[in-house]
Coordinates of C-alpha atoms in Angstrom, one line a residue:
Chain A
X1344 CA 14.9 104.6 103.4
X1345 CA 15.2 108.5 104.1
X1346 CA 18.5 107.9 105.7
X1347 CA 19.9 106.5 103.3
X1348 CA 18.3 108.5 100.2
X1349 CA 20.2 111.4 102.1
X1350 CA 23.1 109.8 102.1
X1351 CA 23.2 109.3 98.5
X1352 CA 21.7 112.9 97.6
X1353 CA 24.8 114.6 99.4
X1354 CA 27.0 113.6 97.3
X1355 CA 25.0 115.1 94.3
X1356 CA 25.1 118.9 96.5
X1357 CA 28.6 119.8 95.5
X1358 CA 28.3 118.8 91.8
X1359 CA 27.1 121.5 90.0
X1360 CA 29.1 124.2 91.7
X1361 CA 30.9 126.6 89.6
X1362 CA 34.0 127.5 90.7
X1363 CA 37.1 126.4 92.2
X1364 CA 36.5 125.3 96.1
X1365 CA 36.8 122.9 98.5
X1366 CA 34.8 119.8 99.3
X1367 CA 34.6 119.3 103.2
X1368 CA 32.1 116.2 103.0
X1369 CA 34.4 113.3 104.0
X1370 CA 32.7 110.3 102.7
X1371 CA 32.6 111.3 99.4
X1372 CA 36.2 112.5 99.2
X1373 CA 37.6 109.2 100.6
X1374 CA 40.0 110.6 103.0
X1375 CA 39.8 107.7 105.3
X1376 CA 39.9 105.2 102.9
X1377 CA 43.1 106.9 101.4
X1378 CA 45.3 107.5 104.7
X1379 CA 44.3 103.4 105.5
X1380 CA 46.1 102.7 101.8
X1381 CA 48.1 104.7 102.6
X1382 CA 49.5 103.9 106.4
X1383 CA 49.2 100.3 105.4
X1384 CA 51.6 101.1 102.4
X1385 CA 54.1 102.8 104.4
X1386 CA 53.6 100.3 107.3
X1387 CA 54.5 97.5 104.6
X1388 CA 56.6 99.0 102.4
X1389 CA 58.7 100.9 104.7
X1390 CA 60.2 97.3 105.7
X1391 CA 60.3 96.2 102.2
X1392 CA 61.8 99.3 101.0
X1393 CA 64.4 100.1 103.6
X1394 CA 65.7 96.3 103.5
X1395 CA 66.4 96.4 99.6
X1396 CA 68.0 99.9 100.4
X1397 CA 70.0 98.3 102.8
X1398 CA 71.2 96.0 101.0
X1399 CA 72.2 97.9 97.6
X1400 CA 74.1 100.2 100.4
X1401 CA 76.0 97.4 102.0
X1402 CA 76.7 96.0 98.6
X1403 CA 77.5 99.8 96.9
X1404 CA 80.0 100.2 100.4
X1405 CA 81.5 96.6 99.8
X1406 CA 82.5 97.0 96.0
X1407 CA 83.9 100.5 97.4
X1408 CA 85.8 98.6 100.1
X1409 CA 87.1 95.7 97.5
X1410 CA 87.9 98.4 95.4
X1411 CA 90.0 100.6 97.7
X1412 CA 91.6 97.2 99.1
X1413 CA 92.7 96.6 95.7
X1414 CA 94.3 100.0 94.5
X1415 CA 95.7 100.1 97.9
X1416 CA 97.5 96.4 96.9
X1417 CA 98.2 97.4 93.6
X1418 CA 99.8 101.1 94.9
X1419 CA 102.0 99.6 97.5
X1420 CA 102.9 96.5 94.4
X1421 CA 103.8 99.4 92.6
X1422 CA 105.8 101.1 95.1
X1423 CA 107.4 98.4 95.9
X1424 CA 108.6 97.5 92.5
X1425 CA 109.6 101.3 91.8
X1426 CA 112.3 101.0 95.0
X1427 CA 113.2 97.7 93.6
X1428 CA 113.6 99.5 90.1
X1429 CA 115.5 101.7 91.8
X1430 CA 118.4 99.5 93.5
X1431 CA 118.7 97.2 90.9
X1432 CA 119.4 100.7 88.9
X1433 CA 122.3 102.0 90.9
X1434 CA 123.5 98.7 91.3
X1435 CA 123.6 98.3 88.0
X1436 CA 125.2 102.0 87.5
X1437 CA 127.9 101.0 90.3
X1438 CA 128.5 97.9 88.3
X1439 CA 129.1 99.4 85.1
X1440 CA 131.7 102.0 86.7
X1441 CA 133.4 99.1 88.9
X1442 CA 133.5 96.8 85.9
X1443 CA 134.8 99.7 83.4
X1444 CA 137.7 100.5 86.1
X1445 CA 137.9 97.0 86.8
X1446 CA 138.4 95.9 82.9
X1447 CA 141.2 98.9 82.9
X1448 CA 143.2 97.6 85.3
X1449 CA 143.0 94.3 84.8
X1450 CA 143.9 95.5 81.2
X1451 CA 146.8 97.3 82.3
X1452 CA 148.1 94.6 84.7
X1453 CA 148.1 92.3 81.7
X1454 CA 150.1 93.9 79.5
X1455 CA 152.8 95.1 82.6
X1456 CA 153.1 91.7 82.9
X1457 CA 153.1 90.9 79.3
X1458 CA 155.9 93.7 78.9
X1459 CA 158.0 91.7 81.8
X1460 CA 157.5 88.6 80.9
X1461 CA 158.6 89.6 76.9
X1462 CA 161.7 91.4 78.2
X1463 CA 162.4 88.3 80.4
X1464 CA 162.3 86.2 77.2
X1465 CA 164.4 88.3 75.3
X1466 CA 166.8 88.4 78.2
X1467 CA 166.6 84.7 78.1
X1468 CA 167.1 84.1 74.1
X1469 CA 170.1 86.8 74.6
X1470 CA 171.6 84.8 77.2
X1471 CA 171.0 81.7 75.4
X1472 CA 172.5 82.9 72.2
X1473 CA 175.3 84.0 73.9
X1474 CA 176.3 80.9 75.7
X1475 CA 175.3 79.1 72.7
X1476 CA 178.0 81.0 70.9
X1477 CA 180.2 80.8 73.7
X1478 CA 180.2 77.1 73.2
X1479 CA 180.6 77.0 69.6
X1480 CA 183.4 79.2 69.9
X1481 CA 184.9 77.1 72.9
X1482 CA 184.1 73.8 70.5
X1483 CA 186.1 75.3 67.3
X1484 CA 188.6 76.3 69.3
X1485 CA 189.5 73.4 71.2
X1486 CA 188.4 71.5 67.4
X1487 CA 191.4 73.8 65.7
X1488 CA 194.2 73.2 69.1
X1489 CA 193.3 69.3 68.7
X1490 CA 194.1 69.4 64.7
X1491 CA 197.3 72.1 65.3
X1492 CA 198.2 69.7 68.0
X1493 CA 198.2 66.7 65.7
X1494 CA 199.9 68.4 63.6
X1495 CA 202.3 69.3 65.4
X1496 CA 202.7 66.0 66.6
X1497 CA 202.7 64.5 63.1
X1498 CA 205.3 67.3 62.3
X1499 CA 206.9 66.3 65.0
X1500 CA 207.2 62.7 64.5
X1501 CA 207.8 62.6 61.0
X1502 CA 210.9 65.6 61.4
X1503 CA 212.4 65.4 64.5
X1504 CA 215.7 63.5 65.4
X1505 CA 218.1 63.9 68.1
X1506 CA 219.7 66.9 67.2
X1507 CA 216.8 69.2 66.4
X1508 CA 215.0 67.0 69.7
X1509 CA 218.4 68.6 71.5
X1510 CA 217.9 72.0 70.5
X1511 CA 214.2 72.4 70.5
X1512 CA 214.3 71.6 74.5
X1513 CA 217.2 73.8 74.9
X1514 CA 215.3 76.4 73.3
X1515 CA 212.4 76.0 75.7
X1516 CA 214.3 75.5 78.4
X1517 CA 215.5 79.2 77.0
X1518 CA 212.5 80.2 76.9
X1519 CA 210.8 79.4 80.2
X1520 CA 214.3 80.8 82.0
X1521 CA 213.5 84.4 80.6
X1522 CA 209.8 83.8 81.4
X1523 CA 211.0 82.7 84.6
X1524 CA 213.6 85.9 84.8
X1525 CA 211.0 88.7 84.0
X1526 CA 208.2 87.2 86.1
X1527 CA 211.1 87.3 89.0
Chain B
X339 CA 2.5 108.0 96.2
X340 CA 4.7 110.0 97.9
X341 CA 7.5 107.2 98.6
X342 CA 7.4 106.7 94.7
X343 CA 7.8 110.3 94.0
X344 CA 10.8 110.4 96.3
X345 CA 12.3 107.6 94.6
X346 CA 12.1 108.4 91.3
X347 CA 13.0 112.1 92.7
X348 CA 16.4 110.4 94.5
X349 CA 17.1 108.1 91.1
X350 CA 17.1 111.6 89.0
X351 CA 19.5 112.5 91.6
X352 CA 21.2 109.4 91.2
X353 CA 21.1 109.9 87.8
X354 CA 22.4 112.9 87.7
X355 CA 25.4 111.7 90.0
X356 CA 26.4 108.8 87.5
X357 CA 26.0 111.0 84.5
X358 CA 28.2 113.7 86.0
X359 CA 31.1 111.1 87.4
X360 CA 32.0 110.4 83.9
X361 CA 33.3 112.4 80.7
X362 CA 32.7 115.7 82.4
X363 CA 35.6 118.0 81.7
X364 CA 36.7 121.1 82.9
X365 CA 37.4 122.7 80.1
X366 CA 40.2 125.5 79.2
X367 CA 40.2 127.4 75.5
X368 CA 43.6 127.9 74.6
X369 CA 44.3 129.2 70.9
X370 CA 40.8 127.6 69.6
X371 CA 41.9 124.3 71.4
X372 CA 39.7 123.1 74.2
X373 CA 42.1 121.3 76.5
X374 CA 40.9 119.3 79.2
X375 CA 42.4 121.7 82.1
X376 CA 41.6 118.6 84.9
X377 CA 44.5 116.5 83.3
X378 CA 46.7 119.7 82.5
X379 CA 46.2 120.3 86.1
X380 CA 47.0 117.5 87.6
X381 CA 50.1 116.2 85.1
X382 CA 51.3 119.9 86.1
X383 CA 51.0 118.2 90.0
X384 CA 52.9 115.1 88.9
X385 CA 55.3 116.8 86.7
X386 CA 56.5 118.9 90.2
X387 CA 56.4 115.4 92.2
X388 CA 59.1 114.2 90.2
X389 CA 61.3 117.1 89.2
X390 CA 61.2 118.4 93.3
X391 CA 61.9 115.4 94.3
X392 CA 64.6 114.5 91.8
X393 CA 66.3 117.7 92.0
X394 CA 66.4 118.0 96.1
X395 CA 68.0 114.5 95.9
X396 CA 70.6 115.1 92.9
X397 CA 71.2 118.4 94.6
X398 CA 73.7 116.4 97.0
X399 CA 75.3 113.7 95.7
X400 CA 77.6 111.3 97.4
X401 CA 79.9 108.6 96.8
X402 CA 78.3 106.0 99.8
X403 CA 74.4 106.9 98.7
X404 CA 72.2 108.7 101.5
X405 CA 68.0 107.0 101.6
X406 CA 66.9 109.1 98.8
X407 CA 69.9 108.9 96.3
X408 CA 70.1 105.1 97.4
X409 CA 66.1 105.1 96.3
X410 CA 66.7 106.8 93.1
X411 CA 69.5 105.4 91.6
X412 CA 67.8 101.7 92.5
X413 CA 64.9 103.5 90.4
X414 CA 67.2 104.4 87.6
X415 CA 69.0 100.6 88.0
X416 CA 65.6 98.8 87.6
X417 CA 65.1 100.9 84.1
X418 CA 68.0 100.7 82.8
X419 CA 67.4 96.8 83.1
X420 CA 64.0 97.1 81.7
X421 CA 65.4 98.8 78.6
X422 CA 68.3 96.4 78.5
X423 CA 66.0 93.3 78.7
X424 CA 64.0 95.1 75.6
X425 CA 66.3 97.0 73.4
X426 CA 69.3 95.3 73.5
X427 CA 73.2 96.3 73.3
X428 CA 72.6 100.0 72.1
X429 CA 70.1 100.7 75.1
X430 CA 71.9 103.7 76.5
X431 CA 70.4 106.1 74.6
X432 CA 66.9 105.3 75.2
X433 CA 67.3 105.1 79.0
X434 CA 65.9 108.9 79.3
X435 CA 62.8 108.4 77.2
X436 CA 61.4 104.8 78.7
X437 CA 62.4 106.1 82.1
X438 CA 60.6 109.0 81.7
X439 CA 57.6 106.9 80.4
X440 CA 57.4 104.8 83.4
X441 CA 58.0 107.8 85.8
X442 CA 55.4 110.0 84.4
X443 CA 53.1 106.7 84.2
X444 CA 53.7 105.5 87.4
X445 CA 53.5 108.1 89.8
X446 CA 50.4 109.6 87.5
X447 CA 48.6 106.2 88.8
X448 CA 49.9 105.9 91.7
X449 CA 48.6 109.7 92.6
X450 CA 45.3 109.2 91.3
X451 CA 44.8 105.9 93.7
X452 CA 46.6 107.7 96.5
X453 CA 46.3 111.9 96.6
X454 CA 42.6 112.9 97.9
X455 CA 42.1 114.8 94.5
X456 CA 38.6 114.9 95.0
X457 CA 38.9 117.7 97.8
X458 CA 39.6 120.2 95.5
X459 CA 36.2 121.0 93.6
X460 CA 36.2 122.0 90.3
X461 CA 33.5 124.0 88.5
X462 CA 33.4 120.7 86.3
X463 CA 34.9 117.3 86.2
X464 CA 37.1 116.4 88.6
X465 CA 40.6 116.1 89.4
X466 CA 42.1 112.4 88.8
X467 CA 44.7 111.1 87.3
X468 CA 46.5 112.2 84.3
X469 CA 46.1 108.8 82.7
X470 CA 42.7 108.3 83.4
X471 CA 42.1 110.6 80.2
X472 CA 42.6 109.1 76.8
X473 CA 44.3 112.2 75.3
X474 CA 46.9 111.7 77.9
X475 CA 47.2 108.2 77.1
X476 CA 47.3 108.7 73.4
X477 CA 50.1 111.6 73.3
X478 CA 52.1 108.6 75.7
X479 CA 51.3 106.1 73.1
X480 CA 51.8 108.9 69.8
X481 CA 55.5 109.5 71.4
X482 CA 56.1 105.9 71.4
X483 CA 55.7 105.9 67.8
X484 CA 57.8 108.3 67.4
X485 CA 60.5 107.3 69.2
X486 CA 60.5 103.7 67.2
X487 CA 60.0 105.1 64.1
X488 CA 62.6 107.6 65.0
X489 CA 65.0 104.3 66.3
X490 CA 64.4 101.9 63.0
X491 CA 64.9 104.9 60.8
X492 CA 68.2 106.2 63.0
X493 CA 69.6 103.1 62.8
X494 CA 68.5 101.4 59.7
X495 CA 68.1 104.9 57.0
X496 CA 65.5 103.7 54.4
X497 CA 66.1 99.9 54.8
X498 CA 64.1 100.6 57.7
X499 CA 60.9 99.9 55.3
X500 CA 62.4 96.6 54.2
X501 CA 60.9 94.9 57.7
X502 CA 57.5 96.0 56.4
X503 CA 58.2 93.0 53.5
X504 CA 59.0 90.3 55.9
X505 CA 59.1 87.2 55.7
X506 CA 56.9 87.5 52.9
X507 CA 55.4 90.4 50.5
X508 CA 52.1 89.0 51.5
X509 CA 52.0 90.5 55.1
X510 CA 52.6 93.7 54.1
X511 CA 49.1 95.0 54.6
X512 CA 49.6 93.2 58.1
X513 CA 53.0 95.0 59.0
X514 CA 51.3 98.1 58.1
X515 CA 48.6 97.6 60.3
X516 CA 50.3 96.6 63.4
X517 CA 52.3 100.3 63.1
X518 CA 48.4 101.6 64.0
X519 CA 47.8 99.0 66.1
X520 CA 50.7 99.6 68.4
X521 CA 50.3 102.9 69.7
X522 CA 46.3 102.1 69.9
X523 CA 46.7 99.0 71.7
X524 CA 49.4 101.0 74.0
X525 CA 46.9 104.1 74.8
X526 CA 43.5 102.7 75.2
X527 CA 45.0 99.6 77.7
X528 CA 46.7 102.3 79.8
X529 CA 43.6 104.3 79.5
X530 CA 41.0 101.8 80.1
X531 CA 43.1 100.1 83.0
X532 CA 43.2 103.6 84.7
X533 CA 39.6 104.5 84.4
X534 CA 38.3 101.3 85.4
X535 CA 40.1 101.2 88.7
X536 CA 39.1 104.6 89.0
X537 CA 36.0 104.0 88.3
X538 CA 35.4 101.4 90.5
X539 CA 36.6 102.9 93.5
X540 CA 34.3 105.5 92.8
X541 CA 31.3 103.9 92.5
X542 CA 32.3 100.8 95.2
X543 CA 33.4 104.4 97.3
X544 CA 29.7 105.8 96.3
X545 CA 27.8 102.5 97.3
X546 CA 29.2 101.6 101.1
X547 CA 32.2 103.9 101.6
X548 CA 34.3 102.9 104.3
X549 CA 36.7 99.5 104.5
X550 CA 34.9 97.5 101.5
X551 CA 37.0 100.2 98.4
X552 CA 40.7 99.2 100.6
X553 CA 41.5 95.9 98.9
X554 CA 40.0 97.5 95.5
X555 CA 42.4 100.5 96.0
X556 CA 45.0 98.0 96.8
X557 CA 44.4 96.0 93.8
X558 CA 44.0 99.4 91.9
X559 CA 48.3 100.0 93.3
X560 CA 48.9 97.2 92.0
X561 CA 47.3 97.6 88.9
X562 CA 49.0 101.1 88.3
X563 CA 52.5 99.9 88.7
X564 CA 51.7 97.0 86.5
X565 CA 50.4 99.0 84.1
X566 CA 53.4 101.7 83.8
X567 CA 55.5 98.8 83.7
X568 CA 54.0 97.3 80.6
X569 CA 53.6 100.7 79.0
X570 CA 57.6 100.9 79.6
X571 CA 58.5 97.6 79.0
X572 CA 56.2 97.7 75.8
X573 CA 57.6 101.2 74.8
X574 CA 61.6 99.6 75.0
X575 CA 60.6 96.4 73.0
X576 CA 59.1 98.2 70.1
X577 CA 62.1 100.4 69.9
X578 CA 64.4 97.4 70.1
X579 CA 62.2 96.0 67.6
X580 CA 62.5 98.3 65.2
X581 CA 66.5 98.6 66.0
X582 CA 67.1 94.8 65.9
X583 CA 69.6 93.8 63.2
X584 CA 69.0 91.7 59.7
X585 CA 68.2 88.1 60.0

């Protein structure tokens, strides 16, 4: 009964003091029963803790990853399509000049060509006319000998008798002697 | 005749004990106030728990979290859900003050069921935790009003008052109420939670005081965080309540 009266009164001792100070009695300041809470929270939640830290970190480091991966992907994408951009530019470039000097010659062949082959048609339609009136003139003549001819043969038929027959060949026969004399 | 004397001598004592253990302050005078210097004291303890510790982590922050950033921004993570959950779309801005709610609640309880306060002697009182005072509780609780009063009106201008009219005229005496109600509901369960695990400890601590407080104090941890976690939770929903659009 004593012992335990005791035990109660000590905790009254340090209650009416009046000024700042430590209390030293260790049941009645629960040390023990604080550093148990206490170790069995950190034993405990030490595991917990650490584990859900864990993981957050794993996932934080993973997003980072995924992330990098991507702009990685998306950088070289974007290379990739600027050296594309690139040729297809000077291609185009060199195609526009080709084509221009292309286009020029071409041009210029066309209408050389077109220049001969017009001068070769006139050349043609000159010689043509030309023959053409070669022929006509051939055709009227021949036309105007035939009718001078007849004539002459009407003339002939109608007026000549034996005399002026006579003379006419004498005549010729004239004739072709001098022709005969000044060709010799 | 003796025995008898001794025990009514030791119940005195014991009397004395009980009567001290509870509402004794320590009491500071500062400009005609009498503060409570036990609670000043030991918010002033929390207060540098969590700006040390938040500064030596943000001190060095890197992109792959070390243990302590990992810890804190996990912290910040789980509030900014809690506010989400209760507020809504426009949560963002309200992230500092339920965060610092449930910080300052939380480790407040948690130091009062885990630092050995009662080493330090006191020329009255003694040292606990901030939240075992109802001052403490009520200036927590007194804030929260603000704040939603401060979100409906923000948000809302003077339509604000309209809610106070529905669904019916009739309930306005009701609606007008609850606006007491709130932050006294908020204060004295935070309060009354806090000094009873306290409380029990103490006197479960006084009676046989080794091994048979443990699973008290563990049920008063859990309690704490439970506790700071409703305070938060109930802080966010009233400001989303008094945020939330027209129906």
């Amino acid at each position: 009964m004593k012992n335990i009266t005791d035990s109660f009164l000590c905790f009254g001792y340090w209650l009416p003091a009046g000024s700042f100070g430590f209390n030293t009695d260790i049941l009645a300041t629960n040390p023990i029963n604080l550093s148990v809470v206490l170790g069995v929270l950190v034993f405990f939640g030490k595991g917990v803790l650490s584990d859900l830290l864990d993981n957050r970190k794993q996932k934080i480091l993973r997003t980072i990853r995924n992330s990098e991966e991507l702009r990685e992907g998306a950088v070289e994408q974007l290379e990739k399509a600027q050296a594309r951009l690139r040729k297809v530019e000077t291609e185009a470039d060199r195609f526009r000049v080709n084509g221009y000097s292309e286009i020029e010659r071409e041009k210029l062949n066309l209408i050389n060509s077109i220049y001969t082959t017009l001068e070769q048609l006139e050349n043609y339609k000159n010689e043509t006319i030309h023959f053409e009136q070669q022929r006509v003139i051939n055709q009227v003549r021949q036309r105007v000998l035939e009718q001078a001819l007849q004539g002459a043969l009407g003339t002939l038929n109608s007026c000549l008798n034996n005399e002026l027959h006579l003379r006419t060949v004498s005549a010729n026969i004239d004739m072709f002697g001098t022709m005969k004399e000044k060709n010799n | 005749m003796n025995v008898i004397l001794c025990s009514i001598n030791t119940l005195k004592r014991l009397y004395d004990i009980s009567a001290v253990e509870v509402g004794q302050h320590f009491y500071w005078k500062i400009g005609g106030f009498q503060v409570h210097a036990q609670v000043l004291i030991t918010s002033w303890v929390v207060i540098a728990i969590l700006l040390v510790s938040t500064i030596l982590v943000v001190r060095n922050l890197q992109t792959i979290p070390t243990f302590g950033q990992n810890f804190f921004e996990y912290v910040l993570e789980f509030i900014r859900d809690v506010s989400k959950t209760q507020i809504g779309q426009e949560y963002g801005p309200w992230v500092p003050f339920i965060g610092t709610m449930f910080l300052f609640i939380f480790v407040s309880n948690w130091s009062g069921a885990l630092l050995p306060w009662k080493i330090i002697e006191l020329p009255h009182g003694e040292l606990a935790a901030p939240t075992n005072d109802i001052n403490t509780t009520v200036a927590l609780a007194l804030l929260t009003s603000i704040a939603y009063f401060y979100a409906g009106l923000s948000k809302k201008g003077l339509a604000y008052f309209s809610k106070y009219i529905q669904p019916t005229p009739i309930l306005l005496p009701i609606n007008i109420l609850e606006d007491f109600t709130k932050p006294l509901s908020l204060s004295f369960r935070l309060f009354g939670n806090i000094l009873a695990d306290e409380l029990v400890v103490v006197v479960l601590v006084s009676l046989v005081p080794l091994v048979v407080p443990i699973p008290v104090m563990f049920l008063g941890l859990f309690t704490s965080g439970i506790q700071a976690l409703i305070f938060a939770t109930l802080a966010a929903a009233y400001i989303g309540e008094s945020m939330e659009g027209h129906h």
